Short mmCIF file of C-alpha atoms in Angstrom, two decimals:
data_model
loop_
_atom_site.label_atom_id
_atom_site.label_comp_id
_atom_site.label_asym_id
_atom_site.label_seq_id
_atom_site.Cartn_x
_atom_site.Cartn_y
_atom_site.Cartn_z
CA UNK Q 1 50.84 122.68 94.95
CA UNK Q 2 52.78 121.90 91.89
CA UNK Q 3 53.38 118.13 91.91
CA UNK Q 4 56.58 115.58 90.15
CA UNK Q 5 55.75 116.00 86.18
CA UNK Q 6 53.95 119.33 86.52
CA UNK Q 7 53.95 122.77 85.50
CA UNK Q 8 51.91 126.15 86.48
CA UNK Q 9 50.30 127.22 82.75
CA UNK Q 10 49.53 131.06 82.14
CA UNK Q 11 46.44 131.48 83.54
CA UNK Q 12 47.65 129.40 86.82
CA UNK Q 13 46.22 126.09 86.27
CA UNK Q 14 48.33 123.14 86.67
CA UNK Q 15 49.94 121.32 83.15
CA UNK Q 16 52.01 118.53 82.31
CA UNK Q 17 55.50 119.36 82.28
CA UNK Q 18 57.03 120.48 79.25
CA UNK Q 19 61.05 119.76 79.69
CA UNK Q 20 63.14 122.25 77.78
CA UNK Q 21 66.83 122.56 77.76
CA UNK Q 22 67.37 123.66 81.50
CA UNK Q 23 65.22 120.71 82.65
CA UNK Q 24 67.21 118.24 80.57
CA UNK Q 25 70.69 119.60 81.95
CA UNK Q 26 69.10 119.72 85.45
CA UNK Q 27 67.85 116.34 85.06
CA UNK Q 28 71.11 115.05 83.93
CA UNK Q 29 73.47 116.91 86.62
CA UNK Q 30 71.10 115.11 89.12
CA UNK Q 31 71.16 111.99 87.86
CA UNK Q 32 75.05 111.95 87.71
CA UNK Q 33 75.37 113.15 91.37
CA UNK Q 34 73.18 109.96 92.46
CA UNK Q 35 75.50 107.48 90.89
CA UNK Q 36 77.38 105.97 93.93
CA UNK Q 37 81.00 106.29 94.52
CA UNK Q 38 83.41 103.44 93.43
CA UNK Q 39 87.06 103.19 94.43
CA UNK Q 40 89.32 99.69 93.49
CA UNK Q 41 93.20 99.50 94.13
CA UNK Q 42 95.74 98.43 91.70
CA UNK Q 43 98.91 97.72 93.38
CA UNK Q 44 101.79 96.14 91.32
CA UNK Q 45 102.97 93.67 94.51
CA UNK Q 46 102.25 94.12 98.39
CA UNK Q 47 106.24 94.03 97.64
CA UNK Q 48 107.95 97.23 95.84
CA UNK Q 49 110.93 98.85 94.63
CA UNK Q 50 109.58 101.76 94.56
CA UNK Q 51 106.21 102.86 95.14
CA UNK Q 52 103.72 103.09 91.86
CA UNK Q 53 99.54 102.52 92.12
CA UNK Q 54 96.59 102.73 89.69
CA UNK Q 55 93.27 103.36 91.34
CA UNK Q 56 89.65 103.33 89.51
CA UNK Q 57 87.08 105.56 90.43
CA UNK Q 58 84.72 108.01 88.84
CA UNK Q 59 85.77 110.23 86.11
CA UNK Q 60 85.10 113.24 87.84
CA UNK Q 61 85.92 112.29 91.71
CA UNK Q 62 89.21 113.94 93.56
CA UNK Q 63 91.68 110.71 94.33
CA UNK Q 64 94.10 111.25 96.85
CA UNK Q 65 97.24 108.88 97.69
CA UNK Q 66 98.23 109.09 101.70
CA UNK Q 67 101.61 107.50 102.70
CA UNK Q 68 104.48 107.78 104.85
CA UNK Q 69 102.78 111.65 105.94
CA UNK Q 70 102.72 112.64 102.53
CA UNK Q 71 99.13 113.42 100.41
CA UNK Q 72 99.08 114.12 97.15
CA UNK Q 73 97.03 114.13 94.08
CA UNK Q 74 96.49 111.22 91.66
CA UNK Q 75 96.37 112.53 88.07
CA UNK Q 76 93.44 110.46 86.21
CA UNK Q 77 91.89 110.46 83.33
CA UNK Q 78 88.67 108.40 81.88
CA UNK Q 79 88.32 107.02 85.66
CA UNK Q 80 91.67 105.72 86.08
CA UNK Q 81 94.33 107.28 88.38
CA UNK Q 82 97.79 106.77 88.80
CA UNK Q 83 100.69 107.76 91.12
CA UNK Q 84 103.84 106.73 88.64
CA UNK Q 85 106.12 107.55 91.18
CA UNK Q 86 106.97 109.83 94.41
CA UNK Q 87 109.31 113.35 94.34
CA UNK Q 88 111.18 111.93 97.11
CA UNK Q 89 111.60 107.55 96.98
CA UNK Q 90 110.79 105.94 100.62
CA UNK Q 91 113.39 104.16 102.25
CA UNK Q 92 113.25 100.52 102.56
CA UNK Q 93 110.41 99.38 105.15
CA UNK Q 94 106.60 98.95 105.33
CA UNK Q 95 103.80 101.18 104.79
CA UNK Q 96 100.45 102.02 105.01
CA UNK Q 97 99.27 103.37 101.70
CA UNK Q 98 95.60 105.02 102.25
CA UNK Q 99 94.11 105.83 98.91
CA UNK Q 100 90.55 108.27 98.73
CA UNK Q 101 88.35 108.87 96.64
CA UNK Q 102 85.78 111.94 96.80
CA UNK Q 103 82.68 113.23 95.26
CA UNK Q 104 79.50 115.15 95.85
CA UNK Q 105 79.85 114.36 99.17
CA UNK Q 106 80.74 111.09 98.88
CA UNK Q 107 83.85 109.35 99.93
CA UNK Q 108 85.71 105.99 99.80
CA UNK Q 109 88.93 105.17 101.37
CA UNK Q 110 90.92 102.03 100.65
CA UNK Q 111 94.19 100.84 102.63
CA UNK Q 112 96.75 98.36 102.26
CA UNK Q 113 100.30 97.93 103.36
CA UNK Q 114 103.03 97.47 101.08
CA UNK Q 115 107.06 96.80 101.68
CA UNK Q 116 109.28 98.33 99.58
CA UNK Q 117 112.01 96.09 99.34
CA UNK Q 118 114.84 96.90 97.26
CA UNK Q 119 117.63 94.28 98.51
CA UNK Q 120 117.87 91.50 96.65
CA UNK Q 121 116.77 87.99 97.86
CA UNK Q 122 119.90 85.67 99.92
CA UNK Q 123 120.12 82.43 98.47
CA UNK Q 124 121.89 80.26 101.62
CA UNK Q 125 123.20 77.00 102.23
CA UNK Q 126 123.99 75.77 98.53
CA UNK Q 127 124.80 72.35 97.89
CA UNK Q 128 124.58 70.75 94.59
CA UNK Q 129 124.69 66.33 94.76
CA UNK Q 130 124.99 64.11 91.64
CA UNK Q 131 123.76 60.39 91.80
CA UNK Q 132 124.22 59.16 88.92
CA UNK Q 133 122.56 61.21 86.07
CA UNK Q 134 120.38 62.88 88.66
CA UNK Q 135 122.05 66.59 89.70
CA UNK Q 136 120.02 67.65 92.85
CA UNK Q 137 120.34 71.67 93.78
CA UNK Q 138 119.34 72.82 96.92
CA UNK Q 139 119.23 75.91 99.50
CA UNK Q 140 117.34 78.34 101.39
CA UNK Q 141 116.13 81.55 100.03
CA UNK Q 142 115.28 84.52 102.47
CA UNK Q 143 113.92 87.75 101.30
CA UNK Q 144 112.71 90.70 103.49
CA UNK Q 145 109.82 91.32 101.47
CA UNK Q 146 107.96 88.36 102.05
CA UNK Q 147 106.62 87.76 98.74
CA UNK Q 148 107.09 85.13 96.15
CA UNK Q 149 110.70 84.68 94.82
CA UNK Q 150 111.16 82.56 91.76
CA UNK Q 151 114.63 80.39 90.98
CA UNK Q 152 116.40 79.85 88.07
CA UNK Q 153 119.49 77.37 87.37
CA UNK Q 154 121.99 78.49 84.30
CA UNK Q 155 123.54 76.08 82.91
CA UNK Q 156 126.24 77.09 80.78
CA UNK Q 157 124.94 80.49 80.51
CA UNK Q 158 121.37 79.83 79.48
CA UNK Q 159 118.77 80.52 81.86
CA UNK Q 160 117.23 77.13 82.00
CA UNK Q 161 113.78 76.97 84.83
CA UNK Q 162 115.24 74.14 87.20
CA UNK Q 163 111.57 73.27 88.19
CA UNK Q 164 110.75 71.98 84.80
CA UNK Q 165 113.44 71.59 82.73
CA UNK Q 166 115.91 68.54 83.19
CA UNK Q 167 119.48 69.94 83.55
CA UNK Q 168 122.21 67.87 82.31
CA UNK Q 169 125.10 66.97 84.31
CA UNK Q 170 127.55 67.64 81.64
CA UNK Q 171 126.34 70.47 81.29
CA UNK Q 172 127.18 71.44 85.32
CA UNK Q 173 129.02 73.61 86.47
CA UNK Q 174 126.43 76.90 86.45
CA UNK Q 175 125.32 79.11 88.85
CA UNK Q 176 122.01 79.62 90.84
CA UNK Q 177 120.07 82.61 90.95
CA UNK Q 178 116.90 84.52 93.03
CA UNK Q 179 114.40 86.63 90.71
CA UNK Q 180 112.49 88.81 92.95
CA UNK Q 181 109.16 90.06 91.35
CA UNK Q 182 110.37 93.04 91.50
CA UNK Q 183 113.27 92.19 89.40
CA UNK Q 184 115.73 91.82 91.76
CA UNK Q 185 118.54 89.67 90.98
CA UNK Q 186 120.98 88.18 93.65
#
């Protein structure tokens, strides 16, 4: 029996193995295969205009996107994979996005749900107090897609971050505005 690092000679007899260039190849192919599966998400926001991923995985693994009923294929090069955008945009509403990853065999699936939100944020009950020097701003913002939602104060037509800034009553009046991370103004 021929064992791991051995060769039959000629005459039968049992020699070290000599690796030439269909050993190497073989060697390499097999060593490749072994090397386990990796799959990691990119999503922009768990809140989207429209719907746009990167996903990381092997160089030579098939990545599939899942959502909404649709499958299709994410283009990739180098190990990274990206959907830039779908034929057909989803309507406004939540989703399951189911991203795989396959190889020799292999596969990884990653899921996470994502709202794609394209109504701007509703900034509510504004009231704006002075006492003294001090100008106080205040309301309620509401947006459907649940995420983060920063606010900015113009003041004469400068966009001037209320949170940090002091705003100077002369300066008043100015408006009040939502910035969605997806860059949607209201």
């Amino acid at each position: 029996m021929v064992g791991q690092d051995q060769q039959r000679g000629a005459g039968g007899g049992l020699l070290p193995l000599q690796l030439d260039a269909v050993d190497r190849f073989n060697i390499a192919q097999d060593a490749a295969r072994a090397q386990p599966l990796t799959l990691a998400l990119d999503l922009p926001g768990r809140s989207l205009q429209e719907l746009a991923l990167a996903a990381r995985s092997l160089p030579d693994a098939q990545v599939t996107l899942t959502v909404a009923g649709q499958t299709l294929p994410l283009t990739g090069e180098n190990g990274t994979f990206r959907l830039e955008r779908l034929k057909t945009a989803l309507p406004e509403g939540q989703y399951t996005v189911t991203v795989r990853a396959q190889r020799y065999g292999q596969t990884l699936t990653r899921r996470q749900t994502v709202t794609v939100d394209r109504t701007p944020p509703q900034l509510g009950n504004l009231s704006v107090t002075r006492v003294g020097r001090l100008l106080t701003v205040s309301g309620v913002v509401t947006d459907a897609g649940g995420s983060r939602v920063g606010l900015t104060l113009e003041v004469g037509g400068s966009g001037t971050d209320a949170g940090w800034t002091p705003v100077p009553v002369a300066a008043f009046p100015g408006r009040c505005r939502c910035l969605h991370p997806a860059r949607r103004r209201s």
